[in-house]
Short mmCIF file of C-alpha atoms in Angstrom, two decimals:
data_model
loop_
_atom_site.label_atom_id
_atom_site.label_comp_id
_atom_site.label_asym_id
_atom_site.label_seq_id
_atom_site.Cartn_x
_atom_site.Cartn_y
_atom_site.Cartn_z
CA UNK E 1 43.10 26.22 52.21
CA UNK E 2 40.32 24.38 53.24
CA UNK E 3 37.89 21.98 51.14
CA UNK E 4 34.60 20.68 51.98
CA UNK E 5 34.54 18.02 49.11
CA UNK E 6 31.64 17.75 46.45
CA UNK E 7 30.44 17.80 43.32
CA UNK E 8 27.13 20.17 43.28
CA UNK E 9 28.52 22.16 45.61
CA UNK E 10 32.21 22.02 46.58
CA UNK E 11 33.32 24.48 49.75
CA UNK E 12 36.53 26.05 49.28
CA UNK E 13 38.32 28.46 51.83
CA UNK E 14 41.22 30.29 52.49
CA UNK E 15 42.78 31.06 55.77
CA UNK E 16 45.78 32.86 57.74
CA UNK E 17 46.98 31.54 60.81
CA UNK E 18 47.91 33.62 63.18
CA UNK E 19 49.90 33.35 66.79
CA UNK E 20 48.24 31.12 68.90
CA UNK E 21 44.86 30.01 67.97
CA UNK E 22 44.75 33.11 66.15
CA UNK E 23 43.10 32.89 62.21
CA UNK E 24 42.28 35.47 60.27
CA UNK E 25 39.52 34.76 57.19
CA UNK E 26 41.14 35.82 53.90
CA UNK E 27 38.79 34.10 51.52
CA UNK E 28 35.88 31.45 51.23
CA UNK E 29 33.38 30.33 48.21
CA UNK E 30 31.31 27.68 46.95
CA UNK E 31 32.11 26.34 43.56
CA UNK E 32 28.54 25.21 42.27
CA UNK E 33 28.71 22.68 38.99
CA UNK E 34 24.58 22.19 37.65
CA UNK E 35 23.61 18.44 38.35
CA UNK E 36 22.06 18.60 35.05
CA UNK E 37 25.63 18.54 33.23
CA UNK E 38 27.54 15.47 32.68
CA UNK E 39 29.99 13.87 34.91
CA UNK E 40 32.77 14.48 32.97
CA UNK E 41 31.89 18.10 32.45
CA UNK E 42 31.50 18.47 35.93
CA UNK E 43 34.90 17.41 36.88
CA UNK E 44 36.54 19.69 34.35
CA UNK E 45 34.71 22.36 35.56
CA UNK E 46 35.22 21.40 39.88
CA UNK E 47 39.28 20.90 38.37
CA UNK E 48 39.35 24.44 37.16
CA UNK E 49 37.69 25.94 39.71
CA UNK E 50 39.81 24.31 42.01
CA UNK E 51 42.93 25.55 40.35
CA UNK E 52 41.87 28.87 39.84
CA UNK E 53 41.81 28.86 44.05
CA UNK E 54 45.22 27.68 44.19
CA UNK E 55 46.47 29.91 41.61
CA UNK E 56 44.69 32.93 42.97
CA UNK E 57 45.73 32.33 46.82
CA UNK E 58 48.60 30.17 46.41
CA UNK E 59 48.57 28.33 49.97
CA UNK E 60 50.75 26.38 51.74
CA UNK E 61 48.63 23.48 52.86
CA UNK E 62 45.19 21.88 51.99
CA UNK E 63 43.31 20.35 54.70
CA UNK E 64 40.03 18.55 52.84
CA UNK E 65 36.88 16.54 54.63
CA UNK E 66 37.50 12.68 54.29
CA UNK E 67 34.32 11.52 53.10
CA UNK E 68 32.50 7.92 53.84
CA UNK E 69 30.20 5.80 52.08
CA UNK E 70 27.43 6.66 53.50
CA UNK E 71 23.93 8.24 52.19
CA UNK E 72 22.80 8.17 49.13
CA UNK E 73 25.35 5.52 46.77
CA UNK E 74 24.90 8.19 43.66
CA UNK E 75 26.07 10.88 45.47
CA UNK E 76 28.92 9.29 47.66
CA UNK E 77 29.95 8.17 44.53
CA UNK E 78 30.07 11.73 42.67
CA UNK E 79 31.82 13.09 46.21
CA UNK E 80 34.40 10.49 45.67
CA UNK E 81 35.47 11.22 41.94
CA UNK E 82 35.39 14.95 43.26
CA UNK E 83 37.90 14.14 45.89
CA UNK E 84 40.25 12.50 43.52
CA UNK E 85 40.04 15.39 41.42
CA UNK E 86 40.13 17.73 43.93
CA UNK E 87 43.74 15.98 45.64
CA UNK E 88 45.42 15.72 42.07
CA UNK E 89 44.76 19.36 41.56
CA UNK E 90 46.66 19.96 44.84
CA UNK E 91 49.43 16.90 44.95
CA UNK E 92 50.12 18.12 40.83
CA UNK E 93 51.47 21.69 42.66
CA UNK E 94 53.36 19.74 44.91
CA UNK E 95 50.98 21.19 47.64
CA UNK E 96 50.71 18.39 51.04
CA UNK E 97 47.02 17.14 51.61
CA UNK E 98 45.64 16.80 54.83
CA UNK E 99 42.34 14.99 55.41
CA UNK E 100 40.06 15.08 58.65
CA UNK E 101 36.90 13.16 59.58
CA UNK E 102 34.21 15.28 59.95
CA UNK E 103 34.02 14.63 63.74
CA UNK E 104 37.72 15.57 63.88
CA UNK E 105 36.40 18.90 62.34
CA UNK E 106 33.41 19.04 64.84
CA UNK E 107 35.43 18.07 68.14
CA UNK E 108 38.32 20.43 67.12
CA UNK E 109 36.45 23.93 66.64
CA UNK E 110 33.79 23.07 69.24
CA UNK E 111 34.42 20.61 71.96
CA UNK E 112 32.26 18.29 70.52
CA UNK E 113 32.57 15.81 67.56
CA UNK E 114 28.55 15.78 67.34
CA UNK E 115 27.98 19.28 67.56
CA UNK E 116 25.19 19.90 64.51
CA UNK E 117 25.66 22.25 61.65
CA UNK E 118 23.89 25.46 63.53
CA UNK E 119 26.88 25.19 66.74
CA UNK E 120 29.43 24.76 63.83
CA UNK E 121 28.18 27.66 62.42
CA UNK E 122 28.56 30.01 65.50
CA UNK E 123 31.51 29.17 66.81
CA UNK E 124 33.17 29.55 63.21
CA UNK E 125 31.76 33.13 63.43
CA UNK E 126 32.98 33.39 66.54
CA UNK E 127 36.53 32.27 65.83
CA UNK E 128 36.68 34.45 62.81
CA UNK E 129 35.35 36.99 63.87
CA UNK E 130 33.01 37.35 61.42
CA UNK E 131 30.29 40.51 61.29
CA UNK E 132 27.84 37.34 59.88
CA UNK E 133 27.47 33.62 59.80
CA UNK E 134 29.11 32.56 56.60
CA UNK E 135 26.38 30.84 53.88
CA UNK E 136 26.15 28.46 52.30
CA UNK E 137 26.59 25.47 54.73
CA UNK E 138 29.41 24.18 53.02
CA UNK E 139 31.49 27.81 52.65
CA UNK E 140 30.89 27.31 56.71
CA UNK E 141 32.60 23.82 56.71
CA UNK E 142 35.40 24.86 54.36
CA UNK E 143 36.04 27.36 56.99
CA UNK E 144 35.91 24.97 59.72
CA UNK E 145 38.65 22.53 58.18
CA UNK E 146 40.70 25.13 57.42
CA UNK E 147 40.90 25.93 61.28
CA UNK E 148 40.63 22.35 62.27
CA UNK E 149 44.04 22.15 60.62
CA UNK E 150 45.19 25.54 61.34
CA UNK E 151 44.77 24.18 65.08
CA UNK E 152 46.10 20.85 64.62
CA UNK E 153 49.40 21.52 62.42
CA UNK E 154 51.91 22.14 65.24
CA UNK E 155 50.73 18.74 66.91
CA UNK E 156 51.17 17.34 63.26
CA UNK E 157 54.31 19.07 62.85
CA UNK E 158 55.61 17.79 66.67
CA UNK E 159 54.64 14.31 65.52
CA UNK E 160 51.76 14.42 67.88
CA UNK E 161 48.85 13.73 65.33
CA UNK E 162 49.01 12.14 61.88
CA UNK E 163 46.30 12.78 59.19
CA UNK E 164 48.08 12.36 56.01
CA UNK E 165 45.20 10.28 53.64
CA UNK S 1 40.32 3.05 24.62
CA UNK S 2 38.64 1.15 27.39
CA UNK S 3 39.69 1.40 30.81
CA UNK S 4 39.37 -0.93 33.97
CA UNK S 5 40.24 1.69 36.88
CA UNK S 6 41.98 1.34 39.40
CA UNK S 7 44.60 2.65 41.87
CA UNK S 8 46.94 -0.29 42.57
CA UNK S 9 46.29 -1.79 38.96
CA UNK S 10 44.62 0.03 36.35
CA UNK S 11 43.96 -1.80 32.80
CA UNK S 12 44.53 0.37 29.71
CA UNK S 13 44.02 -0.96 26.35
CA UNK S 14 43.63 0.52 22.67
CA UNK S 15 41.83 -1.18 20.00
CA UNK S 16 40.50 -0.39 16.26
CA UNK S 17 37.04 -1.28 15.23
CA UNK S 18 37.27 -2.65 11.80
CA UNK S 19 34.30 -3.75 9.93
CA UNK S 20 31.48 -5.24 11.35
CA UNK S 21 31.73 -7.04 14.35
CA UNK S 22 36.16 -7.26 13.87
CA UNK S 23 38.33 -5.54 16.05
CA UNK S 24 42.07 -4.87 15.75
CA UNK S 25 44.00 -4.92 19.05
CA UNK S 26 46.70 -2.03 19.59
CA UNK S 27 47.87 -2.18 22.70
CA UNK S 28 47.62 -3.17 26.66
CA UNK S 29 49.17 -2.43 29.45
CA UNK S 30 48.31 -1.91 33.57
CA UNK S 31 49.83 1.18 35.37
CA UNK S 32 50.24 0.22 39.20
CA UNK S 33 50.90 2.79 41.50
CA UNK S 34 52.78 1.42 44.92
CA UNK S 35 50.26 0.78 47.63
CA UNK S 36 52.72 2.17 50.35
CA UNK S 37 52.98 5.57 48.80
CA UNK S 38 50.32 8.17 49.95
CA UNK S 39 46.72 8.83 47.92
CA UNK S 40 48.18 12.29 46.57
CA UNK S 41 51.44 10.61 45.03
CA UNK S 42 49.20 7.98 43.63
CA UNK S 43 46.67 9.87 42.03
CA UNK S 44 49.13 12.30 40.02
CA UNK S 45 51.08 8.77 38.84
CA UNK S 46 48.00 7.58 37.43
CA UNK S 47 47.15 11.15 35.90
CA UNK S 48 50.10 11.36 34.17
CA UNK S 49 50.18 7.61 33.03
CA UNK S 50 46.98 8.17 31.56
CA UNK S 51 47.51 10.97 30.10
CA UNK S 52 50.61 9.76 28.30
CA UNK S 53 48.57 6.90 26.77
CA UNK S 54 46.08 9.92 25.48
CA UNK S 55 48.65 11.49 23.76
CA UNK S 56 50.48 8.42 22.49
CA UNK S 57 47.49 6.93 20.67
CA UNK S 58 44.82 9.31 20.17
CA UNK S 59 42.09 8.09 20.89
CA UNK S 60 38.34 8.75 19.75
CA UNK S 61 36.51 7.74 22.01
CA UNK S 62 37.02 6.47 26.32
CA UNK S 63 34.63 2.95 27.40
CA UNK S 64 35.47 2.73 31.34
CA UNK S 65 33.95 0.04 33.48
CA UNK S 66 31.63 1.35 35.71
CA UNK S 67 32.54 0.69 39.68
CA UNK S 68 29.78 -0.18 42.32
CA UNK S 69 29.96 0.16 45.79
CA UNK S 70 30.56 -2.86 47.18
CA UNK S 71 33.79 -4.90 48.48
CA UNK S 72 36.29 -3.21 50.76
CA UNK S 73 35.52 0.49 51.42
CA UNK S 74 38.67 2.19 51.05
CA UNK S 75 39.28 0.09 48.20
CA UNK S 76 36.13 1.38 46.80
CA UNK S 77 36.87 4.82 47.34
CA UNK S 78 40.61 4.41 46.00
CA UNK S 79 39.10 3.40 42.49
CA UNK S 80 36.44 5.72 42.59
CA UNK S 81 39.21 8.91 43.22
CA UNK S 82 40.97 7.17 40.58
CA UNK S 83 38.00 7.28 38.18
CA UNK S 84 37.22 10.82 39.23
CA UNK S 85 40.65 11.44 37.57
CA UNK S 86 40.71 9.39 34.58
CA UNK S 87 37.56 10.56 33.93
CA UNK S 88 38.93 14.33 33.72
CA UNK S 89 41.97 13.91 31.93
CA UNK S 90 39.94 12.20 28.91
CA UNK S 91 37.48 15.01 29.19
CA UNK S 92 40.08 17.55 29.41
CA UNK S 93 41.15 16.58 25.31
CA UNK S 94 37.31 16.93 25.22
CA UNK S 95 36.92 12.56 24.47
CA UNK S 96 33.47 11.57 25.31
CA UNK S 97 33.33 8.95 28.12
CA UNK S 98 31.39 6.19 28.23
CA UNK S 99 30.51 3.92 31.04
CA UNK S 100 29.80 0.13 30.94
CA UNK S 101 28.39 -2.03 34.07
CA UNK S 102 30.81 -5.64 34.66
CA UNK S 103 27.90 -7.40 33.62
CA UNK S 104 26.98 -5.08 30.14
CA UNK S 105 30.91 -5.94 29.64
CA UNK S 106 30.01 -9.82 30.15
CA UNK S 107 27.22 -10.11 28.47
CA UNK S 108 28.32 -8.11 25.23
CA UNK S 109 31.37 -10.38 25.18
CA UNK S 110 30.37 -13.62 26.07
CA UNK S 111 26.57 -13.79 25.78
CA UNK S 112 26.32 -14.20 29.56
CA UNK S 113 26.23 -10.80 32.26
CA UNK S 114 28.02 -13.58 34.90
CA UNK S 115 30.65 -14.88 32.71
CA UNK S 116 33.87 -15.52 35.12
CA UNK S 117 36.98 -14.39 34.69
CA UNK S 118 38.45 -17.75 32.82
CA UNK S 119 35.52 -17.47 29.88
CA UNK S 120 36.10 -13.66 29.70
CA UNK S 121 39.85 -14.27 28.81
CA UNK S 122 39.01 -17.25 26.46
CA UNK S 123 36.47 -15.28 24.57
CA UNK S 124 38.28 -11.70 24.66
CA UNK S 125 41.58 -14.26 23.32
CA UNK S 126 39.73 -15.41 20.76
CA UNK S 127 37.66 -12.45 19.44
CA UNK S 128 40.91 -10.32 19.29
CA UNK S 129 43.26 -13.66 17.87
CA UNK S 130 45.76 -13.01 20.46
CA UNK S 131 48.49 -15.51 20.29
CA UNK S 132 47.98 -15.83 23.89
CA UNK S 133 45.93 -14.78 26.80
CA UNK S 134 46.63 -11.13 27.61
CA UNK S 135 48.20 -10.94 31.74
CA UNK S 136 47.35 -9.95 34.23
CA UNK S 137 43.40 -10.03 34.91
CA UNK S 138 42.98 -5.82 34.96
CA UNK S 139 44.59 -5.79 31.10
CA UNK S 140 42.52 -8.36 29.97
CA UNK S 141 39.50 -6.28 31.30
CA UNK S 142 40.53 -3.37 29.65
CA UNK S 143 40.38 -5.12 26.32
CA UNK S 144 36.82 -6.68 27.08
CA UNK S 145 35.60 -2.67 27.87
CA UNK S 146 36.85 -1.66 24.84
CA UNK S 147 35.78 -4.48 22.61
CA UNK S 148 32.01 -3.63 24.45
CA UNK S 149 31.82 -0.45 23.57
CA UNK S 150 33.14 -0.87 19.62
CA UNK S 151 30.18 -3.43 19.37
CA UNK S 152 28.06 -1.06 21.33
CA UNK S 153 28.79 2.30 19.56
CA UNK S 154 27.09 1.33 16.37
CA UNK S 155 23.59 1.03 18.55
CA UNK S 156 24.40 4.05 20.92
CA UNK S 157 25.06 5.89 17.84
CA UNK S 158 21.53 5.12 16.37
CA UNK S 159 19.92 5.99 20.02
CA UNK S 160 19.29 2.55 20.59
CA UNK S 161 21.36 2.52 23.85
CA UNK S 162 22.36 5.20 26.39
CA UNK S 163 25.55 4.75 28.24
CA UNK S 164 27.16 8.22 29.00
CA UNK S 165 27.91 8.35 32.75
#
C-alpha cells in the first residue's frame, strides 16, 4: 500500500506486484478531511480512513512519502501530525513502514529524481497500464510509492537498500 | 491533563482545578520511548502510554503545548508525529484539545512569556505546594500546561480567549 501523506488530502493506494517489474493496480483513493474542521477531528477522521484501507485490502507492506519542512510552516506542520497518525495506524497492525524521499520516488519510476508531476503522471499510466491518467495528483503519487517500493523491495530484502524511517 | 509532547520524553501530568485560582496536583510522569528503536515502534509506545493515562484518570479536558518549527529538524518532526498521535487518541474518547504557545504557558504562570526553566519550576513548585521540585524538566512542563489552561478555561469559557488548535 502506498501513502502520499496529508491532511486535506491524503493519497492512498493499493498495489500487486507481479514477476519482474510487473504491478498490477488493485486500488487507489484520496481520503479528503474539510480544512474547515478541527485538527483533532481531522486526525480521527485521516485515522479511520486509514484503517478502513488496511482493513479492506489488508497488505503486506506500506511504503509512505517522507515529508520535509519545507513550504508553508502551517501545512508542514498538519502533514507531520498526519504522518504520525498515519504510521501508528500501520505499526498498531504490526504492518513494516517504509518511507522514500520524494526524489527516490521520482528517480525510481522515471529515471529522473526531478522529473515534474505531468512525467510522473505518464509513466505511472504507463507502468500500470492504465486506460487513463489517475486524478487527483496525489492518488497519482500514492501510486508511484507503491511501485517505488514494489521496485525497490528485493534490493531491500538483499540488504542492498535501507529505507526503514 | 496537560501534555508536553514528545517522542524521546513526553511530560504527562493530571491536575484538579479547585476554587479560584487553586489547583490540586494528581499526578506526573514522562513516557520515553528508546531513541534506537524505529519511528513505528515509537509511536505505538507512546499511543498506548497515553492512552493508558486516559483511561486511568479520566480526564475532562487535554492542554498540550504547542510545538514550533524551529531547532533540529527531525527532532521537530519526531514531536510533531508524536503530537499528531496524542492529539487523536484524546480525540478518539471525544476530549476537547487545547493548545498553548511556551510563552502563553510562561506568561500565565509566571507573569513573564520568557520565564526560564529555573523560575518555571520555582513558581509551578510553589503554586502546586509540591514538597519538592517535580524531575525531570518535560514533567515539570506538563504541570505548567495544565495549571495554564485551569486558569485559562474560566476566560475561554466566557469567549474571552480562543485556544483550540
Amino acid at each position: 500500500m502506498g501513502i502520499d501523506p496529508g491532511l486535506t488530502r491524503c493519497g492512498l493506494s493499493v498495489v500487486q506486484a507481479g514477476r519482474g517489474r510487473q504491478v498490477i493496480p488493485i486500488a487507489v483513493g484520496v481520503v479528503r478531511t474539510p480544512a474547515a474542521s478541527e485538527l483533532p477531528q481531522r486526525l480521527v477522521r485521516l485515522s479511520a480512513a486509514v484503517r478502513e484501507w488496511l482493513d479492506d485490502y489488508q497488505p503486506d507492506v506500506i511504503a509512505m512519502e517522507r515529508i520535509f519542512e519545507r513550504g508553508n510552516v502551517s501545512t508542514v506542520m498538519h502533514t507531520a501530525h498526519a504522518v504520525g497518525v498515519l504510521i501508528l495506524a500501520a505499526a498498531e497492525r504490526g504492518l513494516p513502514v517504509h518511507m522514500y524521499t520524494p526524489s527516490e520516488v521520482k528517480k525510481a519510476i522515471s529515471g529522473n529524481g526531478r522529473a515534474d508531476k505531468k512525467q510522473m503522471t505518464t509513466m505511472i499510466t504507463r507502468i500500470l497500464g492504465l486506460a487513463e491518467p489517475p486524478k487527483p495528483a496525489d492518488a497519482a503519487d500514492a501510486l508511484a510509492i507503491a511501485v517505488c517500493h514494489c521496485w525497490r523491495a528485493p534490493l531491500i530484502a538483499r540488504g542492498l537498500a535501507a529505507t526503514s524511517p
